[in-house]
Short mmCIF file of C-alpha atoms in Angstrom, two decimals:
data_model
loop_
_atom_site.label_atom_id
_atom_site.label_comp_id
_atom_site.label_asym_id
_atom_site.label_seq_id
_atom_site.Cartn_x
_atom_site.Cartn_y
_atom_site.Cartn_z
CA MET A 1 -32.80 -14.66 -8.73
CA SER A 2 -31.99 -10.85 -8.65
CA ASP A 3 -28.67 -9.58 -9.84
CA TRP A 4 -27.65 -8.80 -6.16
CA GLU A 5 -28.25 -12.34 -5.03
CA ALA A 6 -26.45 -13.71 -7.94
CA THR A 7 -23.53 -11.46 -7.50
CA ARG A 8 -23.37 -12.71 -3.85
CA LEU A 9 -23.26 -16.22 -4.75
CA VAL A 10 -20.45 -15.49 -7.38
CA THR A 11 -18.49 -13.53 -4.77
CA ALA A 12 -18.79 -16.24 -2.08
CA ARG A 13 -17.53 -18.97 -4.68
CA GLU A 14 -14.53 -16.69 -5.66
CA ILE A 15 -13.59 -16.25 -2.00
CA LYS A 16 -13.76 -19.79 -1.05
CA VAL A 17 -11.82 -20.91 -3.76
CA LYS A 18 -8.96 -18.28 -3.13
CA ILE A 19 -8.42 -18.73 0.69
CA ARG A 20 -8.20 -22.47 -0.10
CA ASP A 21 -5.24 -21.56 -2.65
CA LYS A 22 -1.65 -22.27 -1.42
CA ALA A 23 -0.35 -19.51 -3.66
CA PHE A 24 -2.60 -17.04 -1.90
CA LEU A 25 -1.83 -18.10 1.69
CA ILE A 26 2.05 -17.93 0.97
CA SER A 27 1.72 -14.54 -0.54
CA THR A 28 -0.09 -13.29 2.50
CA ALA A 29 2.57 -14.60 4.79
CA PHE A 30 5.04 -13.03 2.75
CA LEU A 31 3.52 -9.46 2.81
CA LEU A 32 3.03 -10.04 6.80
CA ILE A 33 6.65 -10.78 7.10
CA PHE A 34 7.66 -7.91 4.82
CA ALA A 35 5.48 -5.41 6.85
CA ILE A 36 6.94 -6.56 10.29
CA ALA A 37 10.59 -5.96 8.87
CA GLY A 38 9.42 -2.57 7.35
CA THR A 39 8.34 -1.46 10.83
CA VAL A 40 10.94 -3.02 12.88
CA ALA A 41 13.89 -1.94 10.57
CA PRO A 42 14.20 1.73 11.51
CA SER A 43 14.94 0.74 15.09
CA PHE A 44 17.94 -1.35 13.85
CA PHE A 45 19.03 1.73 11.62
CA ASP A 46 19.00 3.86 14.66
CA GLY A 47 20.90 1.39 16.70
CA GLY A 48 24.27 0.02 16.51
CA GLY A 49 26.06 0.38 20.03
CA PRO A 50 25.60 2.45 23.21
CA ALA A 51 24.26 6.08 22.86
CA SER A 52 26.75 8.90 23.03
CA VAL A 53 26.14 12.02 25.10
CA ALA A 54 28.51 15.11 25.46
CA VAL A 55 28.49 16.57 29.00
CA VAL A 56 29.70 19.65 30.45
CA ALA A 57 31.99 20.05 33.46
CA GLY A 58 29.78 19.76 36.58
CA THR A 59 27.32 17.20 35.07
CA PRO A 60 27.18 13.74 36.71
CA ALA A 61 29.14 11.90 34.04
CA GLY A 62 29.65 8.88 36.26
CA GLN A 63 25.87 8.44 36.64
CA LEU A 64 25.47 8.33 32.53
CA ALA A 65 28.52 6.00 32.06
CA ALA A 66 27.21 3.62 34.81
CA ALA A 67 23.97 3.49 32.51
CA GLY A 68 26.04 2.15 29.82
CA LEU A 69 26.17 5.46 27.95
CA GLU A 70 29.12 6.54 25.73
CA VAL A 71 30.23 9.80 27.76
CA ARG A 72 32.17 12.64 26.04
CA GLU A 73 33.11 15.67 28.19
CA VAL A 74 33.30 19.10 26.65
CA ALA A 75 34.28 22.49 27.67
CA ASP A 76 31.10 24.32 27.35
CA ALA A 77 27.50 24.29 26.40
CA ALA A 78 28.22 25.79 22.88
CA GLU A 79 30.52 22.98 22.11
CA ALA A 80 28.09 20.32 23.46
CA GLU A 81 25.32 21.71 21.17
CA ALA A 82 27.52 21.89 18.06
CA LEU A 83 28.37 18.18 18.71
CA VAL A 84 24.68 17.47 18.76
CA ARG A 85 24.05 19.36 15.48
CA ALA A 86 26.76 17.91 13.78
CA GLY A 87 25.86 14.17 14.73
CA ASP A 88 29.18 13.43 16.46
CA VAL A 89 27.14 12.69 19.74
CA ASP A 90 23.24 11.43 20.03
CA SER A 91 22.57 14.08 22.99
CA ALA A 92 24.14 16.31 25.23
CA VAL A 93 23.32 17.33 28.77
CA VAL A 94 23.90 21.10 29.60
CA GLY A 95 22.81 22.67 32.95
CA GLY A 96 20.15 20.10 33.68
CA VAL A 97 18.79 20.42 29.96
CA VAL A 98 19.02 17.41 27.62
CA LEU A 99 19.76 18.65 23.98
CA ALA A 100 18.79 16.23 21.03
CA MET A 101 17.89 16.76 17.41
CA GLU A 102 14.77 14.62 16.66
CA ASP A 103 13.35 12.53 19.44
CA ALA A 104 13.68 12.58 23.30
CA PRO A 105 16.85 10.42 24.43
CA GLY A 106 15.07 7.93 26.56
CA GLU A 107 18.06 6.23 27.74
CA VAL A 108 19.53 9.73 28.73
CA VAL A 109 16.49 10.67 30.56
CA SER A 110 16.08 7.57 32.76
CA ALA A 111 19.82 7.48 33.47
CA LEU A 112 19.67 10.96 35.44
CA SER A 113 18.16 10.87 38.89
CA SER A 114 15.32 13.22 38.21
CA PRO A 115 13.62 13.81 34.93
CA PRO A 116 15.35 16.82 33.04
CA GLU A 117 14.02 19.34 30.76
CA VAL A 118 14.23 18.09 27.19
CA ARG A 119 14.60 20.64 24.43
CA LEU A 120 14.61 19.35 20.69
CA LEU A 121 16.72 21.28 18.36
CA ASP A 122 15.08 19.97 15.32
CA PRO A 123 11.44 18.55 16.41
CA ALA A 124 9.86 18.54 12.97
CA ALA A 125 12.49 16.49 11.43
CA LEU A 126 11.71 13.03 10.18
CA ASN A 127 14.01 10.02 10.68
CA GLU A 128 15.60 9.36 7.20
CA ALA A 129 14.89 5.66 7.51
CA VAL A 130 11.32 6.07 7.94
CA ALA A 131 10.84 8.76 5.51
CA PHE A 132 12.21 6.39 2.89
CA LEU A 133 10.36 3.34 4.22
CA VAL A 134 6.90 4.63 4.35
CA PRO A 135 6.55 5.39 1.00
CA TYR A 136 8.18 2.35 -0.22
CA LEU A 137 5.90 0.20 2.00
CA PHE A 138 2.64 2.14 0.64
CA ALA A 139 3.93 1.57 -3.00
CA MET A 140 5.30 -1.79 -2.42
CA VAL A 141 1.76 -3.17 -0.93
CA PHE A 142 -0.39 -1.54 -3.50
CA PHE A 143 1.90 -2.84 -6.41
CA PHE A 144 2.16 -6.60 -5.05
CA THR A 145 -1.33 -6.81 -4.06
CA SER A 146 -3.03 -5.33 -7.23
CA LEU A 147 -0.72 -7.33 -9.39
CA MET A 148 -1.23 -10.38 -7.57
CA PHE A 149 -4.86 -10.37 -7.09
CA GLY A 150 -5.45 -8.85 -10.48
CA LEU A 151 -3.28 -11.65 -12.30
CA GLN A 152 -5.70 -14.31 -10.30
CA ILE A 153 -8.78 -12.61 -11.63
CA ALA A 154 -7.65 -12.67 -15.09
CA GLN A 155 -6.28 -16.24 -14.82
CA SER A 156 -9.83 -17.45 -13.21
CA VAL A 157 -11.78 -15.67 -16.12
CA THR A 158 -9.54 -17.53 -19.04
CA GLU A 159 -9.70 -20.70 -17.27
CA GLU A 160 -13.51 -20.49 -17.13
CA LYS A 161 -13.30 -19.92 -20.89
CA GLN A 162 -10.67 -22.48 -21.66
CA THR A 163 -12.61 -25.32 -20.04
CA ARG A 164 -15.86 -23.72 -21.19
CA ILE A 165 -17.57 -23.55 -17.87
CA VAL A 166 -18.17 -20.20 -18.58
CA GLU A 167 -20.97 -21.15 -21.05
CA ILE A 168 -22.57 -22.72 -18.21
CA LEU A 169 -22.38 -19.96 -15.83
CA VAL A 170 -23.67 -17.25 -18.37
CA SER A 171 -26.84 -19.45 -18.88
CA SER A 172 -27.56 -19.01 -15.15
CA VAL A 173 -26.42 -15.48 -14.46
CA PRO A 174 -25.40 -12.46 -16.87
CA PRO A 175 -21.78 -11.72 -17.57
CA ARG A 176 -22.13 -8.40 -15.72
CA VAL A 177 -22.92 -10.49 -12.68
CA LEU A 178 -19.91 -12.57 -13.22
CA LEU A 179 -17.72 -9.51 -13.58
CA SER A 180 -19.04 -7.90 -10.53
CA GLY A 181 -18.72 -10.98 -8.31
CA LYS A 182 -15.10 -11.59 -9.35
CA VAL A 183 -14.21 -7.87 -8.66
CA LEU A 184 -16.07 -7.57 -5.34
CA ALA A 185 -14.33 -10.84 -4.10
CA GLY A 186 -10.89 -9.83 -5.12
CA ALA A 187 -11.73 -6.16 -3.40
CA ILE A 188 -12.84 -8.10 -0.31
CA LEU A 189 -9.98 -10.34 0.00
CA ALA A 190 -7.54 -7.50 -0.91
CA PHE A 191 -8.90 -5.18 1.85
CA ALA A 192 -8.79 -7.87 4.55
CA GLN A 193 -5.11 -8.56 3.45
CA ILE A 194 -4.45 -4.72 3.62
CA GLY A 195 -6.29 -4.34 6.93
CA LEU A 196 -4.23 -7.38 8.35
CA LEU A 197 -0.77 -5.97 7.26
CA ALA A 198 -2.01 -2.49 8.93
CA LEU A 199 -2.59 -4.26 12.29
CA VAL A 200 0.64 -6.18 11.84
CA ALA A 201 2.56 -2.91 11.14
CA ILE A 202 1.16 -1.20 14.18
CA ALA A 203 1.84 -4.08 16.50
CA GLY A 204 5.47 -4.12 14.93
CA LEU A 205 5.91 -0.40 15.86
CA ARG A 206 4.73 -1.07 19.44
CA PHE A 207 6.86 -3.82 20.08
CA SER A 208 9.90 -3.12 17.84
CA GLY A 209 11.74 -2.33 20.88
CA GLY A 210 12.15 1.48 19.96
CA GLU A 211 11.66 4.21 22.63
CA GLN A 212 8.00 4.56 23.31
CA ASP A 213 7.73 8.20 22.55
CA THR A 214 9.26 7.78 19.19
CA ASP A 215 6.90 4.88 18.51
CA VAL A 216 3.75 7.16 19.58
CA ASN A 217 5.06 9.91 17.32
CA LEU A 218 5.39 7.88 14.53
CA LEU A 219 1.96 6.06 14.94
CA ASN A 220 0.43 9.70 15.11
CA LEU A 221 2.08 10.48 11.78
CA LEU A 222 1.13 7.16 10.05
CA ALA A 223 -2.69 7.08 11.50
CA PRO A 224 -4.09 9.58 9.09
CA ALA A 225 -2.19 8.14 6.05
CA ILE A 226 -3.26 4.72 6.87
CA GLY A 227 -6.74 5.69 7.37
CA TRP A 228 -6.75 7.24 3.98
CA PHE A 229 -4.97 4.36 2.48
CA LEU A 230 -7.70 1.76 2.90
CA PRO A 231 -10.38 3.59 1.03
CA PHE A 232 -7.82 4.80 -1.77
CA PHE A 233 -6.78 1.18 -2.13
CA VAL A 234 -10.17 -0.43 -2.18
CA VAL A 235 -11.39 2.10 -4.89
CA GLY A 236 -8.12 1.99 -6.70
CA PHE A 237 -8.30 -1.79 -6.84
CA VAL A 238 -11.60 -1.98 -8.13
CA LEU A 239 -10.50 0.22 -11.05
CA LEU A 240 -7.65 -2.20 -11.73
CA ALA A 241 -9.51 -5.51 -11.12
CA ALA A 242 -12.08 -4.55 -14.06
CA MET A 243 -9.26 -3.89 -16.29
CA TRP A 244 -7.73 -7.48 -15.13
CA ALA A 245 -11.08 -9.13 -15.67
CA VAL A 246 -11.26 -7.72 -19.24
CA ALA A 247 -7.68 -8.94 -19.91
CA GLY A 248 -8.59 -12.45 -19.14
CA ALA A 249 -11.84 -12.21 -21.13
CA LEU A 250 -9.98 -11.38 -24.25
CA VAL A 251 -7.93 -14.33 -24.70
CA SER A 252 -8.66 -18.05 -24.63
CA ARG A 253 -5.33 -19.35 -22.99
CA GLN A 254 -3.72 -18.57 -19.89
CA GLU A 255 -0.37 -18.31 -21.75
CA ASP A 256 -1.87 -15.26 -23.63
CA ILE A 257 -2.69 -13.10 -20.83
CA ASN A 258 0.65 -11.41 -20.57
CA SER A 259 0.27 -10.48 -24.39
CA VAL A 260 -3.04 -8.32 -23.32
CA SER A 261 -2.14 -7.09 -19.83
CA THR A 262 0.90 -4.97 -20.55
CA PRO A 263 -0.85 -1.69 -20.34
CA ILE A 264 -2.39 -2.96 -16.88
CA GLN A 265 1.00 -3.84 -15.67
CA LEU A 266 2.43 -0.50 -16.72
CA ALA A 267 -0.52 1.34 -14.89
CA ILE A 268 0.60 -0.49 -11.66
CA MET A 269 4.42 -0.41 -12.13
CA LEU A 270 4.88 3.26 -13.09
CA PRO A 271 3.36 4.61 -10.12
CA PHE A 272 5.01 2.41 -7.89
CA PHE A 273 8.61 3.33 -9.35
CA GLY A 274 7.25 7.01 -9.43
CA THR A 275 6.51 7.06 -5.83
CA ILE A 276 9.82 5.71 -4.80
CA PHE A 277 11.88 7.79 -6.95
CA LEU A 278 9.85 11.09 -6.52
CA SER A 279 8.47 11.02 -3.18
CA GLY A 280 10.79 14.06 -2.21
CA ASN A 281 9.45 16.05 -5.11
CA PRO A 282 6.22 18.07 -3.79
CA LEU A 283 5.11 18.99 -7.36
CA ALA A 284 5.43 15.47 -8.91
CA MET A 285 3.56 13.86 -5.97
CA THR A 286 0.73 16.44 -6.09
CA ILE A 287 0.29 15.76 -9.84
CA MET A 288 0.26 11.97 -9.12
CA SER A 289 -2.44 12.45 -6.39
CA TYR A 290 -4.95 13.23 -9.07
CA ILE A 291 -3.92 10.52 -11.53
CA PRO A 292 -6.26 7.64 -10.65
CA PHE A 293 -3.77 4.86 -11.17
CA SER A 294 -1.14 6.57 -8.71
CA ALA A 295 -3.57 8.30 -6.53
CA PRO A 296 -3.78 5.24 -4.16
CA ILE A 297 -0.03 5.70 -3.25
CA ALA A 298 0.70 9.29 -3.54
CA MET A 299 -2.04 10.78 -1.66
CA PRO A 300 -1.48 8.72 1.48
CA VAL A 301 2.30 9.50 1.12
CA ARG A 302 1.64 13.25 1.07
CA LEU A 303 -0.90 12.90 4.00
CA PHE A 304 2.15 10.99 5.75
CA THR A 305 4.52 13.94 5.03
CA ASP A 306 1.89 16.65 6.00
CA ASP A 307 2.17 18.16 2.25
CA ALA A 308 -1.63 17.79 1.51
CA ALA A 309 -4.36 20.28 2.52
CA ALA A 310 -7.30 18.91 4.32
CA TRP A 311 -9.61 19.04 1.08
CA GLU A 312 -7.05 17.18 -1.16
CA PRO A 313 -7.73 13.55 -0.17
CA VAL A 314 -11.52 13.96 -0.52
CA ALA A 315 -11.09 15.58 -3.91
CA SER A 316 -8.69 12.98 -4.95
CA LEU A 317 -10.80 10.09 -3.78
CA LEU A 318 -13.71 11.61 -5.72
CA VAL A 319 -11.55 11.70 -8.99
CA LEU A 320 -10.55 8.05 -8.33
CA ALA A 321 -14.23 6.95 -7.67
CA ILE A 322 -15.37 8.59 -10.95
CA ALA A 323 -12.54 7.14 -12.82
CA ALA A 324 -13.37 3.55 -11.38
CA ALA A 325 -17.11 3.89 -11.93
CA ALA A 326 -16.42 4.79 -15.72
CA MET A 327 -14.13 1.92 -16.03
CA LEU A 328 -16.53 -0.61 -14.46
CA PHE A 329 -19.22 0.66 -17.18
CA ALA A 330 -16.56 -0.02 -20.03
CA ALA A 331 -15.38 -3.22 -18.51
CA ALA A 332 -18.84 -4.54 -18.33
CA ARG A 333 -19.61 -4.16 -22.10
CA LEU A 334 -16.13 -5.29 -23.26
CA TYR A 335 -16.49 -8.42 -20.90
CA GLU A 336 -19.72 -9.31 -22.49
CA GLY A 337 -18.48 -8.83 -25.87
CA SER A 338 -15.42 -11.05 -25.46
CA LEU A 339 -16.54 -13.61 -22.77
CA LEU A 340 -17.88 -16.24 -25.11
CA ARG A 341 -15.33 -15.80 -28.13
CA THR A 342 -13.02 -18.86 -27.69
CA ASN A 343 -11.29 -18.70 -30.95
CA GLY A 344 -8.07 -16.98 -30.25
CA LYS A 345 -7.71 -13.12 -29.07
CA THR A 346 -10.38 -10.70 -28.96
CA SER A 347 -9.47 -7.11 -29.62
CA LEU A 348 -10.89 -4.28 -27.84
CA ALA A 349 -12.66 -2.86 -30.83
CA GLN A 350 -14.14 -6.09 -31.45
CA ALA A 351 -15.54 -6.72 -28.07
CA TRP A 352 -16.89 -3.03 -27.91
CA ARG A 353 -18.59 -3.35 -31.27
CA SER A 354 -19.98 -6.83 -31.22
CA ARG A 355 -21.21 -7.55 -27.78
CA GLU A 356 -22.62 -11.00 -27.53
CA ALA A 357 -26.41 -11.44 -27.41
CA LEU A 358 -26.09 -13.05 -23.80
CA PRO A 359 -29.03 -13.65 -21.20
CA SER A 360 -29.75 -10.69 -18.96
#
């Protein structure tokens, strides 16, 4: 049996075990609910009572009031525009033109007998709720998925050592095949979960009840970010999954996993909090885009905010891929050097120097 065929068998076994696990199914349902809430929430932040519109004398105010809008009459066009800019009203109708700050007010447009010209005073502005939620969602999805699947990989490796099943497994396949199968299975399941979350998020935007034009604009902004987030996530997950597998191989009891996985948890947590708190800092986000552990979050966020040049995601992904390949090489050696050591913890130095003479 070739290494590839053996890797496929290990991968299929790991996937079958995971999709029958109740914890995995519950966590997936939780993430789906979170994705729906995150895409629907902005429409609630923008809501809260009827839309207000300022009108100048001569404007069909009765027609707007009949549509359920809160009408406020003003003296002239300058006052109406000032109210819109100050946020005192949602929009204004001045001489047949509708004034608004960010998005075309669909309720006002539909209330008028004939579609008026719409002029946005700040078309490039991004809804504040969306500007906060999108980086938070990217960070949250990567944080929870990497932590959840990574910990499961470590626990699976340690369980096989603790029950001594690993001794049977390595008699049939090399340790590097076991490592590859576990990492590949985790990556496939995580990618499938993220793809499902992306579909649910898009559906949430479509059916959230918000204005159609607003949803389309938001989808156009999110499309490149989500498109790049998927490959960044997969490569970044492979990097972390290899580390989690080594952490599981270094100990003989599941209770000891936390004692060796602290660096991995920090590598996941620091980018998470860094993205949330520094998403408005262009320099910090640029630096984070080229650090392998934070690039899967920082670069998609920069693409969403249109702060990255066209070549930057390619360069960032290349740096991440090189780091993941190097980590897999190091992890394979450490994995082989610690997998059959069942007498307590194994240090990284011991695993690296004294790799067991296992079948290849």
